[in-house]
mmCIF file of C-alpha atoms in Angstrom:
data_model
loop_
_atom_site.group_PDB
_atom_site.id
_atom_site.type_symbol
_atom_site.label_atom_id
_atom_site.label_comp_id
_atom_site.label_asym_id
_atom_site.label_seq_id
_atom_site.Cartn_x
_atom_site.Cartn_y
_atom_site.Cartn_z
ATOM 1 C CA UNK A 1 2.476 6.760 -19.959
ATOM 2 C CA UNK A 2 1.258 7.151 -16.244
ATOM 3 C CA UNK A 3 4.286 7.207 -13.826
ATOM 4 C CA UNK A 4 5.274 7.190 -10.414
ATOM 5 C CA UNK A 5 8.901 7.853 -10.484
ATOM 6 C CA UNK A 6 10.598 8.045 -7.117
ATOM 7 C CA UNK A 7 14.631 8.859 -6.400
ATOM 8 C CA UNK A 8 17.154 7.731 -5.525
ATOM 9 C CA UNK A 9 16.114 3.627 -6.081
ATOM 10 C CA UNK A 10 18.944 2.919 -3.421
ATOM 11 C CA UNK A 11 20.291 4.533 -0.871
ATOM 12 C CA UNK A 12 22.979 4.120 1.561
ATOM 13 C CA UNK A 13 23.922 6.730 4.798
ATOM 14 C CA UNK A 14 24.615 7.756 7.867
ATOM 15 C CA UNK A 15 22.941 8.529 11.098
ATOM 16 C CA UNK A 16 22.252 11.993 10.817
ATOM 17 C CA UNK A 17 22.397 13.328 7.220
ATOM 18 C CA UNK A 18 19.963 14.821 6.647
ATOM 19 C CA UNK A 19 18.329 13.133 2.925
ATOM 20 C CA UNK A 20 15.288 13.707 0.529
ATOM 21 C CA UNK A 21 13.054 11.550 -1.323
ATOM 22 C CA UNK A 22 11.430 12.576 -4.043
ATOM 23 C CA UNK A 23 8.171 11.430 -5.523
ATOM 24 C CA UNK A 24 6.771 12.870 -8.906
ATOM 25 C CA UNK A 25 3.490 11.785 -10.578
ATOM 26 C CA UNK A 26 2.360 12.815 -14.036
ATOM 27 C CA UNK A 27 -1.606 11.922 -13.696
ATOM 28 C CA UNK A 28 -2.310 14.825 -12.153
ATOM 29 C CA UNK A 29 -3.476 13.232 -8.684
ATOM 30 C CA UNK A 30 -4.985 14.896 -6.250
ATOM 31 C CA UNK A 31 -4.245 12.395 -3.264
ATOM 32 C CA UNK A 32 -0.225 11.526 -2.724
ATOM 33 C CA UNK A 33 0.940 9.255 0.082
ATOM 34 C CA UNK A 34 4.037 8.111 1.737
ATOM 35 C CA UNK A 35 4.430 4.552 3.063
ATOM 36 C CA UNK A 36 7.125 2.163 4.382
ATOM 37 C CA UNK A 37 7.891 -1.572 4.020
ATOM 38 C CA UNK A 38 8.989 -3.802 6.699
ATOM 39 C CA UNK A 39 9.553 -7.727 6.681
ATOM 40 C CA UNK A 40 6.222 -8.630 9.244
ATOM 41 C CA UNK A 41 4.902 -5.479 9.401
ATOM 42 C CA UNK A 42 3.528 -4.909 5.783
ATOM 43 C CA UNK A 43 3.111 -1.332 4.371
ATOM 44 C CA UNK A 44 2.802 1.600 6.779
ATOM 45 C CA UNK A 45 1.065 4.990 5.935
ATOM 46 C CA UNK A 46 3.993 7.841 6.739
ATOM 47 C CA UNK A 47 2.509 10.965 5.918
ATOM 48 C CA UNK A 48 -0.605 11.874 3.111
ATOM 49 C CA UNK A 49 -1.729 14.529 1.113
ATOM 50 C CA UNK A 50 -4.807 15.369 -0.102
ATOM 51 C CA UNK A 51 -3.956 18.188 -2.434
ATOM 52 C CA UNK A 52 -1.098 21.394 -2.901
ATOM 53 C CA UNK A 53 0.101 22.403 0.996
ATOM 54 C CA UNK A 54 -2.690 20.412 2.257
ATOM 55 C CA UNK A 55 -0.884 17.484 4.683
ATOM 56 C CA UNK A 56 -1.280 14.974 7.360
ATOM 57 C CA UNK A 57 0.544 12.447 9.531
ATOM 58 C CA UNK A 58 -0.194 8.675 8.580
ATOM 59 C CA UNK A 59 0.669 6.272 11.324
ATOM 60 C CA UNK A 60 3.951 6.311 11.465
ATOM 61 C CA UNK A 61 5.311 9.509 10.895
ATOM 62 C CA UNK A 62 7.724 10.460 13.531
ATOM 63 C CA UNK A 63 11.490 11.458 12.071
ATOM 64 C CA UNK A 64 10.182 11.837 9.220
ATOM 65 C CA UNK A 65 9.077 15.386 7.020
ATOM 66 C CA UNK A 66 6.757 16.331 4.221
ATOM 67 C CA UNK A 67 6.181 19.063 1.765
ATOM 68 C CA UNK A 68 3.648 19.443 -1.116
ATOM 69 C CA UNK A 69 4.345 22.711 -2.681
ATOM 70 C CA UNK A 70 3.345 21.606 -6.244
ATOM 71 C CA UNK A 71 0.549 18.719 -7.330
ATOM 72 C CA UNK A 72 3.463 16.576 -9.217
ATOM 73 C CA UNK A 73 5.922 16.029 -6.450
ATOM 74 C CA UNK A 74 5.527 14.683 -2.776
ATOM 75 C CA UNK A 75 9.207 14.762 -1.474
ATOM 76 C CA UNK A 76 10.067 13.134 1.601
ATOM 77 C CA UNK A 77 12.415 13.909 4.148
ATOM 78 C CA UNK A 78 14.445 12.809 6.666
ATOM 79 C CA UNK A 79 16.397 15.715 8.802
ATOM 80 C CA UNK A 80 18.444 13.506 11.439
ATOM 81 C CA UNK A 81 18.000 9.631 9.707
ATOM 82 C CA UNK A 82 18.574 6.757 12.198
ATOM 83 C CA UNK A 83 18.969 3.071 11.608
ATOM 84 C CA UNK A 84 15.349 2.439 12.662
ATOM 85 C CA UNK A 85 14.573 4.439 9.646
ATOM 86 C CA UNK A 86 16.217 1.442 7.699
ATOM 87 C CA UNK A 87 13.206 0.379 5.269
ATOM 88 C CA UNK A 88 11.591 0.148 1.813
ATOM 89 C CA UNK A 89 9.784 3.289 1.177
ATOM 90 C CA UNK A 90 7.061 3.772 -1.522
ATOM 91 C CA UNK A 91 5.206 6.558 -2.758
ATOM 92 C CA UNK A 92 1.618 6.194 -4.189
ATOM 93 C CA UNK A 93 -1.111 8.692 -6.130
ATOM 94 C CA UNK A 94 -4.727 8.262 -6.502
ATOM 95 C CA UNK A 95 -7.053 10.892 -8.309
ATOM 96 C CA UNK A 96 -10.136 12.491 -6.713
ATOM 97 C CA UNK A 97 -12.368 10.190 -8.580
ATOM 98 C CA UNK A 98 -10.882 7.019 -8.664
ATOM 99 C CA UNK A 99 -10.425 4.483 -5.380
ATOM 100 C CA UNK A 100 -7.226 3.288 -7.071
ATOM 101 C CA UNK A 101 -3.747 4.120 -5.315
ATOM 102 C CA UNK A 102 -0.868 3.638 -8.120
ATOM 103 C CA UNK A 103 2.522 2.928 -5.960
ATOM 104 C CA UNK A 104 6.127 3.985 -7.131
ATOM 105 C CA UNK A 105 9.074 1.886 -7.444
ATOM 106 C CA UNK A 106 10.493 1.549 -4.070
ATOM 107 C CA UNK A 107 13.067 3.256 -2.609
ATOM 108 C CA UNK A 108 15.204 1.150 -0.458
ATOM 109 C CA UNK A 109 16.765 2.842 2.428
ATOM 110 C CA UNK A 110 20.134 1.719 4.807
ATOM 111 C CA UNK A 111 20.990 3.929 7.257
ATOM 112 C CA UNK A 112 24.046 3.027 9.281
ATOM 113 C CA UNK B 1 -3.160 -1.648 17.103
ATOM 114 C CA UNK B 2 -3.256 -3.751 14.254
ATOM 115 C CA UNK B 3 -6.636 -2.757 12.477
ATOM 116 C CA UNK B 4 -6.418 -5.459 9.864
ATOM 117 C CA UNK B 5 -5.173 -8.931 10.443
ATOM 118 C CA UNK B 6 -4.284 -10.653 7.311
ATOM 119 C CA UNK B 7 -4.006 -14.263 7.388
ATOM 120 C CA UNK B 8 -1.700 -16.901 7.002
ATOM 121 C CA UNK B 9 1.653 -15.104 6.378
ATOM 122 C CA UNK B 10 2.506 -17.763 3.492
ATOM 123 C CA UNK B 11 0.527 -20.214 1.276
ATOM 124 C CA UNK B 12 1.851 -22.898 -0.900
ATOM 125 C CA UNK B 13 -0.864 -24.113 -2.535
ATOM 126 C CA UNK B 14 -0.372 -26.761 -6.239
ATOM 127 C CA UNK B 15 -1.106 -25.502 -9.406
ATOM 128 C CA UNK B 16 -4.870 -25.481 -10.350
ATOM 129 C CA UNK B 17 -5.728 -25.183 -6.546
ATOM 130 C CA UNK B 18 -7.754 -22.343 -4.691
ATOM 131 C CA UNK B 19 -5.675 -20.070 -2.707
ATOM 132 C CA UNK B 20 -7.671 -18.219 0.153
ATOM 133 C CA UNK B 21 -6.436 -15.312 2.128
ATOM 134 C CA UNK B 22 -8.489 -13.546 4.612
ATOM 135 C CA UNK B 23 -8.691 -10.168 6.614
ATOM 136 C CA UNK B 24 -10.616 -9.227 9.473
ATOM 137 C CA UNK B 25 -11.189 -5.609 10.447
ATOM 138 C CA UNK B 26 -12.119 -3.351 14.043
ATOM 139 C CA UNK B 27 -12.829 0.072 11.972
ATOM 140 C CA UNK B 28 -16.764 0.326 11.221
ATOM 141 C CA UNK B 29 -16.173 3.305 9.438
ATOM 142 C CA UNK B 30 -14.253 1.363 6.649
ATOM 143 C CA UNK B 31 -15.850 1.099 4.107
ATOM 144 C CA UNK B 32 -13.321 0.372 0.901
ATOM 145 C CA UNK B 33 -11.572 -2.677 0.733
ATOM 146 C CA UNK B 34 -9.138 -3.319 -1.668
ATOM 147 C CA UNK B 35 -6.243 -6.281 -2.280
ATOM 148 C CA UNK B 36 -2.822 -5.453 -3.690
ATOM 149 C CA UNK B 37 -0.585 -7.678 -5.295
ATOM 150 C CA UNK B 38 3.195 -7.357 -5.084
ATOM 151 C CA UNK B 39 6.286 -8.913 -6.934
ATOM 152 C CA UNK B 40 9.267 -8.844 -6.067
ATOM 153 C CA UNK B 41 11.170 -5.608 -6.360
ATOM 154 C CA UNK B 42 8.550 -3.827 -7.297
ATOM 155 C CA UNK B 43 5.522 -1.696 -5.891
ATOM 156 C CA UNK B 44 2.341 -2.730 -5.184
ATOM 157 C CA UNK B 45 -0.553 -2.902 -7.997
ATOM 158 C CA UNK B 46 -4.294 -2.812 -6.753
ATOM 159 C CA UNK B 47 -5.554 -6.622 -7.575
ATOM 160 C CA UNK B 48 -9.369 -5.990 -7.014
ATOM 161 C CA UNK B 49 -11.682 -4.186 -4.595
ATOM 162 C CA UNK B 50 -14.885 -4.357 -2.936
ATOM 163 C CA UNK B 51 -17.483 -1.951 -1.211
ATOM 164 C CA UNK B 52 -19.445 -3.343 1.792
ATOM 165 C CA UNK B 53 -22.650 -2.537 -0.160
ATOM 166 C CA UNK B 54 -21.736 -6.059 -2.061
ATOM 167 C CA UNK B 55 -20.687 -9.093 -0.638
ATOM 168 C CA UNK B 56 -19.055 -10.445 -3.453
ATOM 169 C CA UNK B 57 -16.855 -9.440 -6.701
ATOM 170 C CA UNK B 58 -15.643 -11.136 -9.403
ATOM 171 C CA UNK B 59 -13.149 -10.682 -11.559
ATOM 172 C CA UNK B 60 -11.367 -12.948 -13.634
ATOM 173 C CA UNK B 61 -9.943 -15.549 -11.448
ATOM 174 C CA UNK B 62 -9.792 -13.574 -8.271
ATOM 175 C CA UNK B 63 -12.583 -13.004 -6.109
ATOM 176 C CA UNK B 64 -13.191 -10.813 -3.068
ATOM 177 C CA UNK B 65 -15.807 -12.064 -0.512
ATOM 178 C CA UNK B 66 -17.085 -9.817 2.037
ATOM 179 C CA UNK B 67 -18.699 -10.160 5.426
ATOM 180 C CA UNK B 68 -20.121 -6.979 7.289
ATOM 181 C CA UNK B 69 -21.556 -8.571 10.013
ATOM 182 C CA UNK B 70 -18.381 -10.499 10.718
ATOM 183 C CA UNK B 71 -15.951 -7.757 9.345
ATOM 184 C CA UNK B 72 -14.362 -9.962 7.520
ATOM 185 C CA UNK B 73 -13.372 -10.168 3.908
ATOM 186 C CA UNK B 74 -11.242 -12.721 1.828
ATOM 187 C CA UNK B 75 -9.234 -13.360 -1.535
ATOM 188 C CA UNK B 76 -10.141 -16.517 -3.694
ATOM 189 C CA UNK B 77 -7.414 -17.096 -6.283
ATOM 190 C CA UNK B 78 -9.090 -19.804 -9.075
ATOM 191 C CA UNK B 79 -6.985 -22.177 -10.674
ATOM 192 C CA UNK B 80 -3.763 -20.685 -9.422
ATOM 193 C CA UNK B 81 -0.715 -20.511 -11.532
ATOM 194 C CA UNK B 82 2.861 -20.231 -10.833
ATOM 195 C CA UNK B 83 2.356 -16.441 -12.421
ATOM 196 C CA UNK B 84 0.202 -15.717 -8.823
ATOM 197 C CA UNK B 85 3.405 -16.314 -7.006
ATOM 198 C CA UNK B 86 3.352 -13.104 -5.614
ATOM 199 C CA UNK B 87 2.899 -11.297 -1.913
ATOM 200 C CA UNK B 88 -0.634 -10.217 -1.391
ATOM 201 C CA UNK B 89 -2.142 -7.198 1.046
ATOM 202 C CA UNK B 90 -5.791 -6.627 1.773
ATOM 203 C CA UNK B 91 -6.227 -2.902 3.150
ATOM 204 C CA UNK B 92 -9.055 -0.755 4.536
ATOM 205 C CA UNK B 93 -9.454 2.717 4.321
ATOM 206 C CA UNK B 94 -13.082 4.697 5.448
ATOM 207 C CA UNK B 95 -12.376 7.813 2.376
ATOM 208 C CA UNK B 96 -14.984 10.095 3.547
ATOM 209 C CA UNK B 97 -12.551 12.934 3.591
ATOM 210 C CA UNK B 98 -9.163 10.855 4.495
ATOM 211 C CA UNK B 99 -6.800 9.374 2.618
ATOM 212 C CA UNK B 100 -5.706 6.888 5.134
ATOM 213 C CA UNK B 101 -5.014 3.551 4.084
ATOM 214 C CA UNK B 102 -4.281 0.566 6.467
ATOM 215 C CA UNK B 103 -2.525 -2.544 5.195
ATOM 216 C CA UNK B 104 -2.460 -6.369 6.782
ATOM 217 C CA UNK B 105 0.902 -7.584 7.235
ATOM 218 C CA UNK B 106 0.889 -9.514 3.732
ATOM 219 C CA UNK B 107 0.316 -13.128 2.691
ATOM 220 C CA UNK B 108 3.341 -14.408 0.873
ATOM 221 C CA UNK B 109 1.712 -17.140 -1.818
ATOM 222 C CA UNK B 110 4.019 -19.709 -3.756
ATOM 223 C CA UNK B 111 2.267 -21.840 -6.232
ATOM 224 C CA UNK B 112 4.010 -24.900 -7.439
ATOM 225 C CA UNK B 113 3.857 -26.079 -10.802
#
């Protein structure tokens, strides 16, 4: 079955800890993306990638860190997290020859 | 800078009725177009999507219309059902080499029964 799995689902912290969300795909995607949910705002690109260590900033990508060191897994990471940070955050694949972006779960974010 | 404005932000609309939610664009260099649907708690799903070499697409009950001279584009929902209840997003990307995606702000549709 094709998947998007992304942990944790929830996640509660601090300001400051550092945290890591990962993002694994099993359709062997070429394209990965990071995006984030706000109420008004709608989905915003964080950071892409367009294949293994190849990376680039989305529109919103400030506090936020990326690594794509294998095609399965687009983790994303926060070093210093800050309230603002607060969101929904999804993770989507597409393949080279299809338009289609397939989204994760969600990952819902609090930092306090 | 918003490049796609989605509009309205909410639609109740009867059961059996049209819904119709539109997006305008700035980018000329867009040139994919698709809708997403959303339920809650759970991640988006592509609904449909259009290429501005068409100006229409069908499928099923939804329909994308599309506009290049206006850069506009819209979502027709045909006899709507309480099952469409849902929060919709158009986006825009231009994929010649990029795998940007921009998203409107979302369209949050109720349909009554």
């Amino acid at each position: 079955e094709a998947q998007v799995t992304q942990n944790p689902r929830y996640l509660i912290t601090v300001t400051g800890k550092k945290l890591t969300v990962t993002c694994s795909q099993n359709m062997n995607h070429e394209y990965m993306s990071w995006y984030r949910q706000d109420p008004g705002l709608g989905l915003r690109q964080i950071y892409y990638s367009m294949n293994v260590e190849v990376t680039d900033k989305g529109d919103v990508p400030e506090g936020y860190k990326v690594s794509r060191k294998e095609k399965r897994n687009f983790p994303l990471i926060l070093e210093s997290p800050s309230p603002n940070q607060t969101s929904l955050y999804f993770c989507a694949t597409r393949g080279y020859s299809t338009d289609t972006q397939y989204f994760g779960p969600g990952t819902r974010l609090t930092v306090l | 800078q918003q490049q796609v404005k989605q509009s309205p932000q909410s639609l109740i609309v009867q059961k059996g009725g049209i819904s119709i939610i539109n997006c305008a664009y700035e980018n000329t260099a867009f040139d994919y177009f698709p809708w997403y649907q959303q339920f809650p708690g759970k991640g988006p799903a592509l609904l449909i999507a259009i290429r501005p070499d068409v100006s229409e697409k069908k499928e099923g009950r939804f329909t994308i219309s599309f506009n290049k001279s206006a850069k506009q584009f819209s979502l027709h929902i045909m006899d709507s059902q309480p099952g469409d209840s849902a929060t919709y997003f158009c986006a825009a990307s231009s994929q010649g080499g990029s795998e940007k995606l921009v998203f409107g702000k979302g369209t949050k549709l109720t349909v009554n029964p």
